[in-house]
PDB file of C-alpha atoms in Angstrom:
ATOM      1  CA  MET A  10      31.741  30.214  -4.034  1.00  0.00           C
ATOM      2  CA  ALA A  11      33.468  33.647  -2.061  1.00  0.00           C
ATOM      3  CA  LEU A  12      31.084  34.198   0.880  1.00  0.00           C
ATOM      4  CA  LYS A  13      29.242  37.812   0.915  1.00  0.00           C
ATOM      5  CA  LEU A  14      29.328  39.384   4.244  1.00  0.00           C
ATOM      6  CA  VAL A  15      27.697  42.242   5.330  1.00  0.00           C
ATOM      7  CA  SER A  16      29.313  43.776   8.808  1.00  0.00           C
ATOM      8  CA  ARG A  17      27.378  44.666  11.411  1.00  0.00           C
ATOM      9  CA  SER A  18      28.945  48.373  11.010  1.00  0.00           C
ATOM     10  CA  GLN A  19      27.416  48.046   7.166  1.00  0.00           C
ATOM     11  CA  TRP A  20      23.764  47.699   7.581  1.00  0.00           C
ATOM     12  CA  GLY A  21      23.711  49.747  10.942  1.00  0.00           C
ATOM     13  CA  ALA A  22      23.457  47.505  13.561  1.00  0.00           C
ATOM     14  CA  ARG A  23      22.299  49.147  17.022  1.00  0.00           C
ATOM     15  CA  ALA A  24      25.154  48.575  20.050  1.00  0.00           C
ATOM     16  CA  TYR A  25      23.759  45.323  21.711  1.00  0.00           C
ATOM     17  CA  ARG A  26      22.740  45.379  25.142  1.00  0.00           C
ATOM     18  CA  THR A  27      25.331  44.094  27.831  1.00  0.00           C
ATOM     19  CA  PRO A  28      26.437  41.768  29.992  1.00  0.00           C
ATOM     20  CA  ASN A  29      23.947  39.248  28.049  1.00  0.00           C
ATOM     21  CA  GLY A  30      24.913  41.107  24.725  1.00  0.00           C
ATOM     22  CA  ALA A  31      28.239  39.929  24.934  1.00  0.00           C
ATOM     23  CA  THR A  32      27.923  36.341  26.503  1.00  0.00           C
ATOM     24  CA  PRO A  33      30.350  33.774  25.119  1.00  0.00           C
ATOM     25  CA  TYR A  34      29.780  30.058  23.961  1.00  0.00           C
ATOM     26  CA  GLY A  35      30.340  27.650  26.344  1.00  0.00           C
ATOM     27  CA  ARG A  36      31.587  24.823  23.978  1.00  0.00           C
ATOM     28  CA  ALA A  37      32.378  23.517  20.781  1.00  0.00           C
ATOM     29  CA  ARG A  38      29.078  23.810  18.752  1.00  0.00           C
ATOM     30  CA  ARG A  39      27.963  21.511  17.521  1.00  0.00           C
ATOM     31  CA  GLY A  40      26.500  22.263  14.096  1.00  0.00           C
ATOM     32  CA  VAL A  41      24.329  24.843  12.424  1.00  0.00           C
ATOM     33  CA  LYS A  42      20.232  25.671  12.655  1.00  0.00           C
ATOM     34  CA  LEU A  43      18.786  26.943   9.581  1.00  0.00           C
ATOM     35  CA  HIS A  44      15.286  29.798  10.689  1.00  0.00           C
ATOM     36  CA  TYR A  45      13.088  31.219   8.669  1.00  0.00           C
ATOM     37  CA  LEU A  46      11.117  34.002   9.759  1.00  0.00           C
ATOM     38  CA  GLY A  47       7.734  31.949  10.355  1.00  0.00           C
ATOM     39  CA  THR A  48       5.673  35.318   9.247  1.00  0.00           C
ATOM     40  CA  PRO A  49       4.639  36.416   5.738  1.00  0.00           C
ATOM     41  CA  TYR A  50       7.680  38.166   3.495  1.00  0.00           C
ATOM     42  CA  SER A  51       8.269  39.662   0.148  1.00  0.00           C
ATOM     43  CA  ASP A  52      11.386  39.468  -1.807  1.00  0.00           C
ATOM     44  CA  ARG A  53      12.874  43.214  -1.639  1.00  0.00           C
ATOM     45  CA  ALA A  54      15.492  45.096  -3.788  1.00  0.00           C
ATOM     46  CA  HIS A  55      19.211  44.625  -2.735  1.00  0.00           C
ATOM     47  CA  ASP A  56      18.457  47.957  -1.359  1.00  0.00           C
ATOM     48  CA  LYS A  57      16.283  47.438   1.014  1.00  0.00           C
ATOM     49  CA  CYS A  58      17.143  44.043   3.119  1.00  0.00           C
ATOM     50  CA  ASP A  59      19.386  45.678   5.181  1.00  0.00           C
ATOM     51  CA  ASP A  60      16.291  47.453   6.372  1.00  0.00           C
ATOM     52  CA  TYR A  61      14.393  44.097   6.666  1.00  0.00           C
ATOM     53  CA  VAL A  62      17.762  43.318   8.759  1.00  0.00           C
ATOM     54  CA  ARG A  63      17.293  46.319  11.196  1.00  0.00           C
ATOM     55  CA  GLN A  64      13.653  45.828  11.528  1.00  0.00           C
ATOM     56  CA  ILE A  65      13.797  42.327  12.953  1.00  0.00           C
ATOM     57  CA  GLN A  66      16.496  43.485  15.087  1.00  0.00           C
ATOM     58  CA  ALA A  67      13.998  45.868  16.550  1.00  0.00           C
ATOM     59  CA  GLN A  68      11.673  43.393  16.921  1.00  0.00           C
ATOM     60  CA  HIS A  69      14.145  41.509  19.138  1.00  0.00           C
ATOM     61  CA  MET A  70      15.674  44.520  21.435  1.00  0.00           C
ATOM     62  CA  ASP A  71      12.093  46.278  21.571  1.00  0.00           C
ATOM     63  CA  GLY A  72       9.593  43.662  21.159  1.00  0.00           C
ATOM     64  CA  ASN A  73      10.966  41.446  22.269  1.00  0.00           C
ATOM     65  CA  GLY A  74      13.617  42.318  24.728  1.00  0.00           C
ATOM     66  CA  TRP A  75      16.340  39.880  24.044  1.00  0.00           C
ATOM     67  CA  SER A  76      19.674  41.873  24.314  1.00  0.00           C
ATOM     68  CA  ASP A  77      20.452  42.084  20.672  1.00  0.00           C
ATOM     69  CA  ILE A  78      18.983  40.510  17.178  1.00  0.00           C
ATOM     70  CA  GLY A  79      18.882  36.357  18.102  1.00  0.00           C
ATOM     71  CA  TYR A  80      20.400  34.497  14.257  1.00  0.00           C
ATOM     72  CA  SER A  81      24.398  34.400  13.954  1.00  0.00           C
ATOM     73  CA  PHE A  82      23.998  35.223  10.924  1.00  0.00           C
ATOM     74  CA  VAL A  83      21.202  36.206   8.402  1.00  0.00           C
ATOM     75  CA  VAL A  84      21.465  35.892   4.546  1.00  0.00           C
ATOM     76  CA  CYS A  85      18.784  37.167   2.284  1.00  0.00           C
ATOM     77  CA  THR A  86      17.308  36.975  -1.284  1.00  0.00           C
ATOM     78  CA  HIS A  87      20.561  37.843  -2.256  1.00  0.00           C
ATOM     79  CA  GLY A  88      22.544  35.365  -1.697  1.00  0.00           C
ATOM     80  CA  TYR A  89      24.254  38.074   0.917  1.00  0.00           C
ATOM     81  CA  VAL A  90      25.294  36.668   4.669  1.00  0.00           C
ATOM     82  CA  TYR A  91      24.288  39.509   7.307  1.00  0.00           C
ATOM     83  CA  GLU A  92      27.267  39.564  10.988  1.00  0.00           C
ATOM     84  CA  GLY A  93      24.914  39.048  13.602  1.00  0.00           C
ATOM     85  CA  ARG A  94      25.516  38.201  17.221  1.00  0.00           C
ATOM     86  CA  GLY A  95      28.790  36.856  15.057  1.00  0.00           C
ATOM     87  CA  LEU A  96      31.034  33.029  15.580  1.00  0.00           C
ATOM     88  CA  LYS A  97      31.560  34.461  19.286  1.00  0.00           C
ATOM     89  CA  ARG A  98      28.439  35.836  21.042  1.00  0.00           C
ATOM     90  CA  ARG A  99      26.146  33.167  21.704  1.00  0.00           C
ATOM     91  CA  ASN A 100      22.971  33.226  19.473  1.00  0.00           C
ATOM     92  CA  SER A 101      18.768  33.362  21.371  1.00  0.00           C
ATOM     93  CA  ALA A 102      17.238  31.956  18.397  1.00  0.00           C
ATOM     94  CA  ASN A 103      17.139  28.110  18.620  1.00  0.00           C
ATOM     95  CA  GLY A 104      14.469  27.698  21.721  1.00  0.00           C
ATOM     96  CA  ASN A 105      16.497  28.128  25.308  1.00  0.00           C
ATOM     97  CA  THR A 106      20.250  28.944  26.386  1.00  0.00           C
ATOM     98  CA  SER A 107      20.757  24.329  25.455  1.00  0.00           C
ATOM     99  CA  LEU A 108      19.963  24.998  22.416  1.00  0.00           C
ATOM    100  CA  ASN A 109      21.207  28.768  21.920  1.00  0.00           C
ATOM    101  CA  ASP A 110      25.568  27.065  23.048  1.00  0.00           C
ATOM    102  CA  GLN A 111      24.389  24.047  20.872  1.00  0.00           C
ATOM    103  CA  ASP A 112      24.842  25.252  17.041  1.00  0.00           C
ATOM    104  CA  TYR A 113      25.132  29.067  15.282  1.00  0.00           C
ATOM    105  CA  ALA A 114      21.526  29.985  14.095  1.00  0.00           C
ATOM    106  CA  VAL A 115      21.155  31.358  10.762  1.00  0.00           C
ATOM    107  CA  LEU A 116      18.296  32.623   9.429  1.00  0.00           C
ATOM    108  CA  LEU A 117      17.024  32.677   5.857  1.00  0.00           C
ATOM    109  CA  LEU A 118      14.834  35.700   4.671  1.00  0.00           C
ATOM    110  CA  VAL A 119      11.983  33.615   3.349  1.00  0.00           C
ATOM    111  CA  GLY A 120       8.245  33.574   4.876  1.00  0.00           C
ATOM    112  CA  SER A 121       5.472  31.076   5.681  1.00  0.00           C
ATOM    113  CA  SER A 122       3.790  33.281   2.831  1.00  0.00           C
ATOM    114  CA  GLY A 123       4.925  35.542   0.138  1.00  0.00           C
ATOM    115  CA  LEU A 124       7.889  34.422  -0.252  1.00  0.00           C
ATOM    116  CA  THR A 125       7.974  30.925   1.228  1.00  0.00           C
ATOM    117  CA  LYS A 126      11.191  28.964  -1.617  1.00  0.00           C
ATOM    118  CA  PRO A 127      14.922  30.258  -0.756  1.00  0.00           C
ATOM    119  CA  THR A 128      16.173  31.516  -3.774  1.00  0.00           C
ATOM    120  CA  ASP A 129      19.748  30.371  -5.330  1.00  0.00           C
ATOM    121  CA  ALA A 130      21.814  32.631  -4.696  1.00  0.00           C
ATOM    122  CA  GLN A 131      20.497  32.557  -1.871  1.00  0.00           C
ATOM    123  CA  LEU A 132      21.406  28.747  -1.104  1.00  0.00           C
ATOM    124  CA  ASP A 133      24.607  29.990  -2.058  1.00  0.00           C
ATOM    125  CA  GLY A 134      25.237  32.420   1.022  1.00  0.00           C
ATOM    126  CA  ALA A 135      23.200  30.185   3.801  1.00  0.00           C
ATOM    127  CA  ARG A 136      26.113  27.296   1.833  1.00  0.00           C
ATOM    128  CA  ASP A 137      28.722  30.492   2.325  1.00  0.00           C
ATOM    129  CA  ALA A 138      27.543  31.285   5.659  1.00  0.00           C
ATOM    130  CA  ILE A 139      27.754  27.555   7.387  1.00  0.00           C
ATOM    131  CA  GLU A 140      31.214  26.565   5.470  1.00  0.00           C
ATOM    132  CA  TYR A 141      32.417  29.972   7.607  1.00  0.00           C
ATOM    133  CA  CYS A 142      30.884  28.406  11.208  1.00  0.00           C
ATOM    134  CA  ARG A 143      32.652  25.824  10.148  1.00  0.00           C
ATOM    135  CA  LYS A 144      35.749  26.891   9.589  1.00  0.00           C
ATOM    136  CA  SER A 145      36.106  30.039  11.758  1.00  0.00           C
ATOM    137  CA  GLY A 146      34.064  29.598  14.840  1.00  0.00           C
ATOM    138  CA  PRO A 147      34.231  26.270  15.045  1.00  0.00           C
ATOM    139  CA  ALA A 148      31.474  24.343  14.539  1.00  0.00           C
ATOM    140  CA  GLY A 149      31.638  20.385  13.833  1.00  0.00           C
ATOM    141  CA  SER A 150      29.843  19.455  10.987  1.00  0.00           C
ATOM    142  CA  TRP A 151      25.992  18.968  11.882  1.00  0.00           C
ATOM    143  CA  ILE A 152      23.013  20.321  10.080  1.00  0.00           C
ATOM    144  CA  GLY A 153      19.715  21.045  11.096  1.00  0.00           C
ATOM    145  CA  GLY A 154      16.574  22.891  11.704  1.00  0.00           C
ATOM    146  CA  HIS A 155      14.905  25.026  14.051  1.00  0.00           C
ATOM    147  CA  ARG A 156      11.835  22.469  14.878  1.00  0.00           C
ATOM    148  CA  ASP A 157      15.401  19.633  15.425  1.00  0.00           C
ATOM    149  CA  GLY A 158      14.933  19.581  19.452  1.00  0.00           C
ATOM    150  CA  TYR A 159      12.401  22.041  19.317  1.00  0.00           C
ATOM    151  CA  ALA A 160       8.739  21.709  18.809  1.00  0.00           C
ATOM    152  CA  THR A 161       8.154  24.415  16.060  1.00  0.00           C
ATOM    153  CA  SER A 162       7.519  24.566  12.447  1.00  0.00           C
ATOM    154  CA  CYS A 163      10.546  26.622  11.499  1.00  0.00           C
ATOM    155  CA  PRO A 164      12.167  26.779   9.317  1.00  0.00           C
ATOM    156  CA  GLY A 165       9.532  25.802   6.564  1.00  0.00           C
ATOM    157  CA  ASP A 166       8.868  22.926   4.727  1.00  0.00           C
ATOM    158  CA  ALA A 167      10.830  24.309   2.004  1.00  0.00           C
ATOM    159  CA  VAL A 168      13.869  25.612   3.671  1.00  0.00           C
ATOM    160  CA  TYR A 169      14.278  21.768   5.733  1.00  0.00           C
ATOM    161  CA  ALA A 170      13.833  19.592   2.667  1.00  0.00           C
ATOM    162  CA  TRP A 171      17.274  21.338   1.451  1.00  0.00           C
ATOM    163  CA  VAL A 172      18.635  20.727   4.844  1.00  0.00           C
ATOM    164  CA  LYS A 173      17.625  17.390   5.409  1.00  0.00           C
ATOM    165  CA  ALA A 174      19.101  16.714   2.119  1.00  0.00           C
ATOM    166  CA  GLY A 175      22.824  17.851   3.106  1.00  0.00           C
ATOM    167  CA  ALA A 176      22.293  21.980   2.784  1.00  0.00           C
ATOM    168  CA  PRO A 177      23.770  21.520  -0.765  1.00  0.00           C
ATOM    169  CA  ARG A 178      24.735  24.041  -3.038  1.00  0.00           C
ATOM    170  CA  PRO A 179      21.624  24.481  -6.019  1.00  0.00           C
ATOM    171  CA  LYS A 180      23.295  23.367  -9.190  1.00  0.00           C
ATOM    172  CA  THR A 181      22.157  26.376 -11.345  1.00  0.00           C
ATOM    173  CA  ALA A 182      22.095  25.764 -15.322  1.00  0.00           C
ATOM    174  CA  VAL A 183      24.859  27.742 -17.311  1.00  0.00           C
ATOM    175  CA  PRO A 184      22.939  29.625 -20.411  1.00  0.00           C
ATOM    176  CA  SER A 185      24.253  28.513 -23.657  1.00  0.00           C
ATOM    177  CA  LYS A 186      25.359  30.672 -26.185  1.00  0.00           C
ATOM    178  CA  PRO A 187      22.586  32.155 -27.912  1.00  0.00           C
ATOM    179  CA  ALA A 188      23.062  31.415 -31.418  1.00  0.00           C
ATOM    180  CA  THR A 189      25.193  33.140 -34.034  1.00  0.00           C
ATOM    181  CA  GLU A 190      25.701  33.215 -37.897  1.00  0.00           C
ATOM    182  CA  GLU A 191      28.815  31.646 -36.644  1.00  0.00           C
ATOM    183  CA  ASP A 192      27.124  28.450 -34.542  1.00  0.00           C
ATOM    184  CA  ASP A 193      25.616  27.748 -38.585  1.00  0.00           C
ATOM    185  CA  MET A 194      29.617  26.776 -39.574  1.00  0.00           C
ATOM    186  CA  PRO A 195      30.521  23.780 -39.582  1.00  0.00           C
ATOM    187  CA  SER A 196      33.300  23.008 -37.582  1.00  0.00           C
ATOM    188  CA  ALA A 197      36.999  23.566 -38.127  1.00  0.00           C
ATOM    189  CA  LYS A 198      37.951  20.694 -38.758  1.00  0.00           C
ATOM    190  CA  GLU A 199      35.259  20.599 -41.804  1.00  0.00           C
ATOM    191  CA  ILE A 200      36.770  23.197 -43.785  1.00  0.00           C
ATOM    192  CA  ALA A 201      40.603  22.874 -43.540  1.00  0.00           C
ATOM    193  CA  ALA A 202      39.309  19.944 -44.952  1.00  0.00           C
ATOM    194  CA  ALA A 203      37.326  21.322 -47.892  1.00  0.00           C
ATOM    195  CA  VAL A 204      39.770  23.862 -47.772  1.00  0.00           C
ATOM    196  CA  MET A 205      43.160  21.274 -48.183  1.00  0.00           C
ATOM    197  CA  GLU A 206      40.728  19.194 -51.077  1.00  0.00           C
ATOM    198  CA  TYR A 207      38.019  19.403 -53.204  1.00  0.00           C
ATOM    199  CA  GLN A 208      36.209  17.201 -55.695  1.00  0.00           C
ATOM    200  CA  ILE A 209      36.868  18.966 -59.439  1.00  0.00           C
ATOM    201  CA  ASP A 210      35.833  17.340 -62.479  1.00  0.00           C
ATOM    202  CA  ASP A 211      38.987  16.477 -65.059  1.00  0.00           C
ATOM    203  CA  PRO A 212      38.874  17.975 -67.761  1.00  0.00           C
ATOM    204  CA  ARG A 213      39.999  14.361 -69.455  1.00  0.00           C
ATOM    205  CA  THR A 214      38.134  12.421 -67.949  1.00  0.00           C
ATOM    206  CA  THR A 215      34.223  11.704 -67.520  1.00  0.00           C
ATOM    207  CA  GLY A 216      35.305  10.922 -64.082  1.00  0.00           C
ATOM    208  CA  ILE A 217      35.553  12.370 -61.307  1.00  0.00           C
ATOM    209  CA  LYS A 218      39.102  13.201 -58.935  1.00  0.00           C
ATOM    210  CA  TYR A 219      40.176  14.064 -55.096  1.00  0.00           C
ATOM    211  CA  VAL A 220      43.068  16.739 -55.469  1.00  0.00           C
ATOM    212  CA  GLN A 221      44.475  18.650 -53.060  1.00  0.00           C
ATOM    213  CA  LEU A 222      44.745  22.585 -53.913  1.00  0.00           C
ATOM    214  CA  LYS A 223      48.413  22.385 -53.538  1.00  0.00           C
ATOM    215  CA  ASP A 224      48.626  20.144 -56.564  1.00  0.00           C
ATOM    216  CA  VAL A 225      45.668  21.902 -59.099  1.00  0.00           C
ATOM    217  CA  LEU A 226      47.770  22.897 -62.046  1.00  0.00           C
ATOM    218  CA  TRP A 227      47.248  23.548 -65.538  1.00  0.00           C
ATOM    219  CA  TRP A 228      45.986  20.262 -67.299  1.00  0.00           C
ATOM    220  CA  ALA A 229      48.135  18.673 -70.309  1.00  0.00           C
ATOM    221  CA  GLY A 230      46.039  19.172 -73.037  1.00  0.00           C
ATOM    222  CA  ALA A 231      43.000  20.883 -71.573  1.00  0.00           C
ATOM    223  CA  ASP A 232      41.214  24.058 -73.332  1.00  0.00           C
ATOM    224  CA  ALA A 233      42.800  26.867 -72.088  1.00  0.00           C
ATOM    225  CA  ALA A 234      40.183  28.715 -71.923  1.00  0.00           C
ATOM    226  CA  GLN A 235      38.516  26.230 -69.906  1.00  0.00           C
ATOM    227  CA  ALA A 236      41.403  25.441 -67.635  1.00  0.00           C
ATOM    228  CA  ASN A 237      41.408  28.971 -66.375  1.00  0.00           C
ATOM    229  CA  ALA A 238      37.788  28.796 -66.063  1.00  0.00           C
ATOM    230  CA  LYS A 239      38.250  26.037 -63.522  1.00  0.00           C
ATOM    231  CA  VAL A 240      41.084  28.087 -61.769  1.00  0.00           C
ATOM    232  CA  GLU A 241      39.567  31.077 -61.020  1.00  0.00           C
ATOM    233  CA  SER A 242      36.507  28.388 -59.754  1.00  0.00           C
ATOM    234  CA  LEU A 243      38.647  27.568 -57.137  1.00  0.00           C
ATOM    235  CA  GLU A 244      40.150  30.131 -56.163  1.00  0.00           C
ATOM    236  CA  LYS A 245      37.017  31.587 -55.237  1.00  0.00           C
ATOM    237  CA  GLN A 246      36.277  29.154 -53.633  1.00  0.00           C
ATOM    238  CA  VAL A 247      38.751  29.328 -51.485  1.00  0.00           C
ATOM    239  CA  LYS A 248      39.229  32.676 -51.091  1.00  0.00           C
ATOM    240  CA  HIS A 249      34.526  32.277 -49.437  1.00  0.00           C
ATOM    241  CA  LEU A 250      36.536  29.262 -47.428  1.00  0.00           C
ATOM    242  CA  THR A 251      39.458  31.635 -46.183  1.00  0.00           C
ATOM    243  CA  GLU A 252      36.588  34.258 -44.892  1.00  0.00           C
ATOM    244  CA  LEU A 253      34.805  32.063 -43.264  1.00  0.00           C
ATOM    245  CA  VAL A 254      37.527  30.461 -41.116  1.00  0.00           C
ATOM    246  CA  ASN A 255      38.390  33.726 -40.160  1.00  0.00           C
ATOM    247  CA  ARG A 256      35.228  34.375 -39.638  1.00  0.00           C
ATOM    248  CA  LEU A 257      34.982  30.769 -37.033  1.00  0.00           C
ATOM    249  CA  LEU A 258      38.815  31.832 -35.336  1.00  0.00           C
ATOM    250  CA  ALA A 259      37.145  35.155 -35.009  1.00  0.00           C
ATOM    251  CA  ALA A 260      34.469  33.768 -32.858  1.00  0.00           C
ATOM    252  CA  ASN A 261      36.142  31.635 -31.023  1.00  0.00           C
ATOM    253  CA  THR A 262      37.778  34.279 -29.692  1.00  0.00           C
ATOM    254  CA  GLN A 263      34.997  36.510 -28.055  1.00  0.00           C
ATOM    255  CA  GLY A 264      33.143  32.993 -26.872  1.00  0.00           C
TER     256      GLY A 264
END
């Protein structure tokens, strides 16, 4: 999926403090560590997510005394990826300076209570962030949780299970097409066969005979009224089947 990146200016980030906030990574990143909030969290409309990201930054800068929001990126439940310290500036979320320098830190907005399981859109967004770090960081293929190498319950059991499974994209089912009148119609092949061939009574015999429409003629020796009635019946059936074919073609074009 296409990365839905929200830049710092777009979410209204405060300027980071220097010099610490400008510290670059000192080595190639091994990979990406996933995090959760570790506090209660309730889902919210997307237009409120940037407010929450600013709240995290304020807590980190004013409460923890850090130079900026601690994470490299933050992923909301709607699948948007908010730029934190980004690809080039060392994060401060993995536990200590060595761990911060080793891996990127990506936060999923899920909590220890309330909303504890990431949404499918969020997992897609987290996967987008991982791939972005790998391609543009660059970062290696390693994926882990905050608890890998550091004593913490982060990123929570739900996110960590996803991490240990390889952080796959969710298998979202394709919605089935709503049932319509056309769904009960025979297939185009069946209709074509029906249009081309009819089972009709041969007025000259007591048996049944299959006759192609192009060969439907007046039968020699048949009563004129009977033959006329037969042809009129066939014409009505052809008209009806032609309407069905047109409806089927229109339905396929719209679908």
